GROMACS .gro file of C-alpha atoms in nm:
model
  157
    1MET     CA    1   0.000   0.000   0.000
    2ARG     CA    2   0.131   0.344  -0.098
    3PRO     CA    3   0.178   0.613   0.165
    4PRO     CA    4  -0.076   0.897   0.142
    5THR     CA    5   0.026   1.201  -0.058
    6ALA     CA    6  -0.024   1.561   0.049
    7TRP     CA    7  -0.310   1.594  -0.201
    8SER     CA    8  -0.490   1.287  -0.069
    9LYS     CA    9  -0.449   1.413   0.289
   10PHE     CA   10  -0.590   1.749   0.183
   11ARG     CA   11  -0.888   1.588   0.008
   12LYS     CA   12  -0.966   1.371   0.310
   13ARG     CA   13  -0.948   1.661   0.552
   14LEU     CA   14  -1.153   1.886   0.323
   15SER     CA   15  -1.422   1.622   0.277
   16GLN     CA   16  -1.442   1.573   0.654
   17THR     CA   17  -1.465   1.948   0.719
   18PHE     CA   18  -1.700   2.031   0.433
   19PRO     CA   19  -1.914   1.733   0.329
   20CYS     CA   20  -2.025   1.917   0.014
   21SER     CA   21  -1.663   1.915  -0.108
   22ARG     CA   22  -1.685   1.541  -0.185
   23ARG     CA   23  -1.889   1.628  -0.492
   24ALA     CA   24  -1.630   1.885  -0.603
   25LEU     CA   25  -1.330   1.660  -0.549
   26SER     CA   26  -1.482   1.362  -0.725
   27GLY     CA   27  -1.634   1.556  -1.019
   28SER     CA   28  -1.471   1.654  -1.345
   29ARG     CA   29  -1.453   2.023  -1.250
   30GLY     CA   30  -1.232   1.957  -0.949
   31LEU     CA   31  -1.199   2.258  -0.723
   32SER     CA   32  -1.296   2.524  -0.979
   33TRP     CA   33  -1.640   2.573  -0.825
   34LEU     CA   34  -1.473   2.625  -0.486
   35GLN     CA   35  -1.245   2.887  -0.636
   36ASP     CA   36  -1.545   3.061  -0.796
   37ALA     CA   37  -1.731   3.057  -0.464
   38ALA     CA   38  -1.430   3.200  -0.280
   39GLU     CA   39  -1.393   3.473  -0.543
   40ASP     CA   40  -1.762   3.565  -0.508
   41GLU     CA   41  -1.728   3.576  -0.131
   42VAL     CA   42  -1.420   3.799  -0.146
   43ARG     CA   43  -1.591   4.026  -0.400
   44GLY     CA   44  -1.896   4.062  -0.172
   45LEU     CA   45  -1.679   4.135   0.130
   46LEU     CA   46  -1.477   4.400  -0.055
   47ARG     CA   47  -1.792   4.564  -0.190
   48ARG     CA   48  -1.933   4.588   0.164
   49ARG     CA   49  -1.610   4.723   0.315
   50ARG     CA   50  -1.569   4.980   0.037
   51ASN     CA   51  -1.937   5.079   0.048
   52VAL     CA   52  -1.988   5.016  -0.323
   53PRO     CA   53  -2.358   5.055  -0.412
   54PHE     CA   54  -2.536   4.752  -0.557
   55ASP     CA   55  -2.594   4.916  -0.897
   56LYS     CA   56  -2.231   5.040  -0.938
   57PRO     CA   57  -1.939   4.844  -1.081
   58ASP     CA   58  -1.653   4.722  -0.862
   59ASN     CA   59  -1.392   4.985  -0.774
   60PHE     CA   60  -1.128   4.717  -0.719
   61GLY     CA   61  -0.979   4.427  -0.908
   62LEU     CA   62  -0.935   4.062  -0.820
   63SER     CA   63  -0.655   3.851  -0.961
   64SER     CA   64  -0.609   3.478  -0.932
   65ALA     CA   65  -0.277   3.300  -0.938
   66GLU     CA   66  -0.364   3.169  -1.286
   67ALA     CA   67  -0.425   3.523  -1.416
   68ILE     CA   68  -0.097   3.645  -1.271
   69ALA     CA   69   0.088   3.347  -1.423
   70ASP     CA   70  -0.073   3.416  -1.763
   71ASN     CA   71   0.030   3.781  -1.744
   72PHE     CA   72   0.384   3.676  -1.652
   73ARG     CA   73   0.400   3.434  -1.947
   74GLN     CA   74   0.275   3.704  -2.183
   75ILE     CA   75   0.531   3.957  -2.055
   76MET     CA   76   0.815   3.703  -2.082
   77SER     CA   77   0.720   3.611  -2.440
   78THR     CA   78   0.717   3.981  -2.534
   79VAL     CA   79   1.059   4.030  -2.371
   80ALA     CA   80   1.194   3.725  -2.557
   81LEU     CA   81   1.059   3.858  -2.887
   82MET     CA   82   1.217   4.199  -2.824
   83ALA     CA   83   1.550   4.034  -2.739
   84ILE     CA   84   1.539   3.844  -3.068
   85VAL     CA   85   1.459   4.161  -3.264
   86ILE     CA   86   1.736   4.363  -3.096
   87SER     CA   87   1.996   4.089  -3.138
   88SER     CA   88   1.897   4.049  -3.504
   89ILE     CA   89   1.952   4.420  -3.563
   90GLY     CA   90   2.289   4.393  -3.386
   91LEU     CA   91   2.392   4.100  -3.607
   92LEU     CA   92   2.286   4.289  -3.919
   93VAL     CA   93   2.489   4.595  -3.819
   94GLY     CA   94   2.788   4.375  -3.734
   95GLY     CA   95   2.763   4.201  -4.071
   96VAL     CA   96   2.755   4.533  -4.256
   97GLY     CA   97   3.058   4.646  -4.055
   98VAL     CA   98   3.256   4.333  -4.143
   99MET     CA   99   3.154   4.372  -4.509
  100ASN     CA  100   3.279   4.731  -4.518
  101ILE     CA  101   3.607   4.638  -4.350
  102MET     CA  102   3.667   4.357  -4.598
  103LEU     CA  103   3.578   4.583  -4.891
  104MET     CA  104   3.833   4.838  -4.773
  105SER     CA  105   4.085   4.558  -4.720
  106VAL     CA  106   4.042   4.438  -5.079
  107THR     CA  107   4.049   4.793  -5.216
  108GLU     CA  108   4.370   4.882  -5.030
  109ARG     CA  109   4.541   4.555  -5.122
  110THR     CA  110   4.479   4.545  -5.497
  111HIS     CA  111   4.853   4.577  -5.556
  112GLU     CA  112   4.921   4.271  -5.336
  113ILE     CA  113   4.643   4.077  -5.511
  114GLY     CA  114   4.795   4.164  -5.849
  115ILE     CA  115   5.139   4.042  -5.741
  116ARG     CA  116   4.994   3.717  -5.603
  117LYS     CA  117   4.808   3.656  -5.931
  118ALA     CA  118   5.124   3.735  -6.131
  119ILE     CA  119   5.320   3.464  -5.954
  120GLY     CA  120   5.046   3.204  -6.006
  121ALA     CA  121   4.779   3.240  -5.739
  122ARG     CA  122   4.432   3.145  -5.853
  123ARG     CA  123   4.117   3.346  -5.785
  124GLY     CA  124   4.007   3.088  -5.526
  125ASP     CA  125   4.334   3.132  -5.335
  126VAL     CA  126   4.277   3.507  -5.303
  127ILE     CA  127   3.914   3.458  -5.199
  128ARG     CA  128   4.018   3.194  -4.943
  129GLN     CA  129   4.274   3.433  -4.794
  130PHE     CA  130   4.017   3.712  -4.749
  131LEU     CA  131   3.750   3.476  -4.612
  132THR     CA  132   4.000   3.334  -4.363
  133GLU     CA  133   4.091   3.686  -4.252
  134ALA     CA  134   3.721   3.775  -4.213
  135VAL     CA  135   3.647   3.461  -4.009
  136VAL     CA  136   3.948   3.514  -3.782
  137LEU     CA  137   3.870   3.882  -3.725
  138THR     CA  138   3.502   3.815  -3.659
  139GLY     CA  139   3.578   3.521  -3.429
  140LEU     CA  140   3.831   3.719  -3.228
  141GLY     CA  141   3.587   4.010  -3.201
  142GLY     CA  142   3.311   3.776  -3.079
  143LEU     CA  143   3.544   3.611  -2.827
  144LEU     CA  144   3.656   3.952  -2.700
  145GLY     CA  145   3.291   4.058  -2.666
  146VAL     CA  146   3.203   3.745  -2.468
  147LEU     CA  147   3.504   3.792  -2.239
  148LEU     CA  148   3.414   4.157  -2.178
  149GLY     CA  149   3.054   4.057  -2.105
  150VAL     CA  150   3.162   3.791  -1.856
  151ALA     CA  151   3.400   4.038  -1.691
  152ALA     CA  152   3.126   4.302  -1.667
  153ALA     CA  153   2.883   4.048  -1.517
  154ALA     CA  154   3.145   3.933  -1.266
  155SER     CA  155   3.219   4.293  -1.164
  156LEU     CA  156   2.849   4.352  -1.090
  157ARG     CA  157   2.839   4.071  -0.836
   0.00000   0.00000   0.00000
């Protein structure tokens, strides 16, 4: 026989205290009707304490844990979307920067490219050299950025 869980202990105690809860705990709705009843009771109490007339709307708000969790999920998904958009813009700007640097590198080194071609270098060799330089420069820049970020995070602790 399994030892009783916290939920089974709670159900047993609740059914002993409130006999009408047996119907709620055994039904398909579970405890939702109990939550609705508690919300109605709290709403009535607040309306009486705040002297809200019967024909006027509530001048307060009630939030359940589920509503707060839904709001939190919605906020976190918006923050994640914004992070993706901002990082995409950063990558685009970084790519344009690398492209401009490589264009200037090719423009300034046309004499060197001409000499390499004159002694037998193929077009692919020149392209491979510039791509290797771009990958190394971009990789070192990314590594430096990560190291600076880690150092900044460590200094904030």
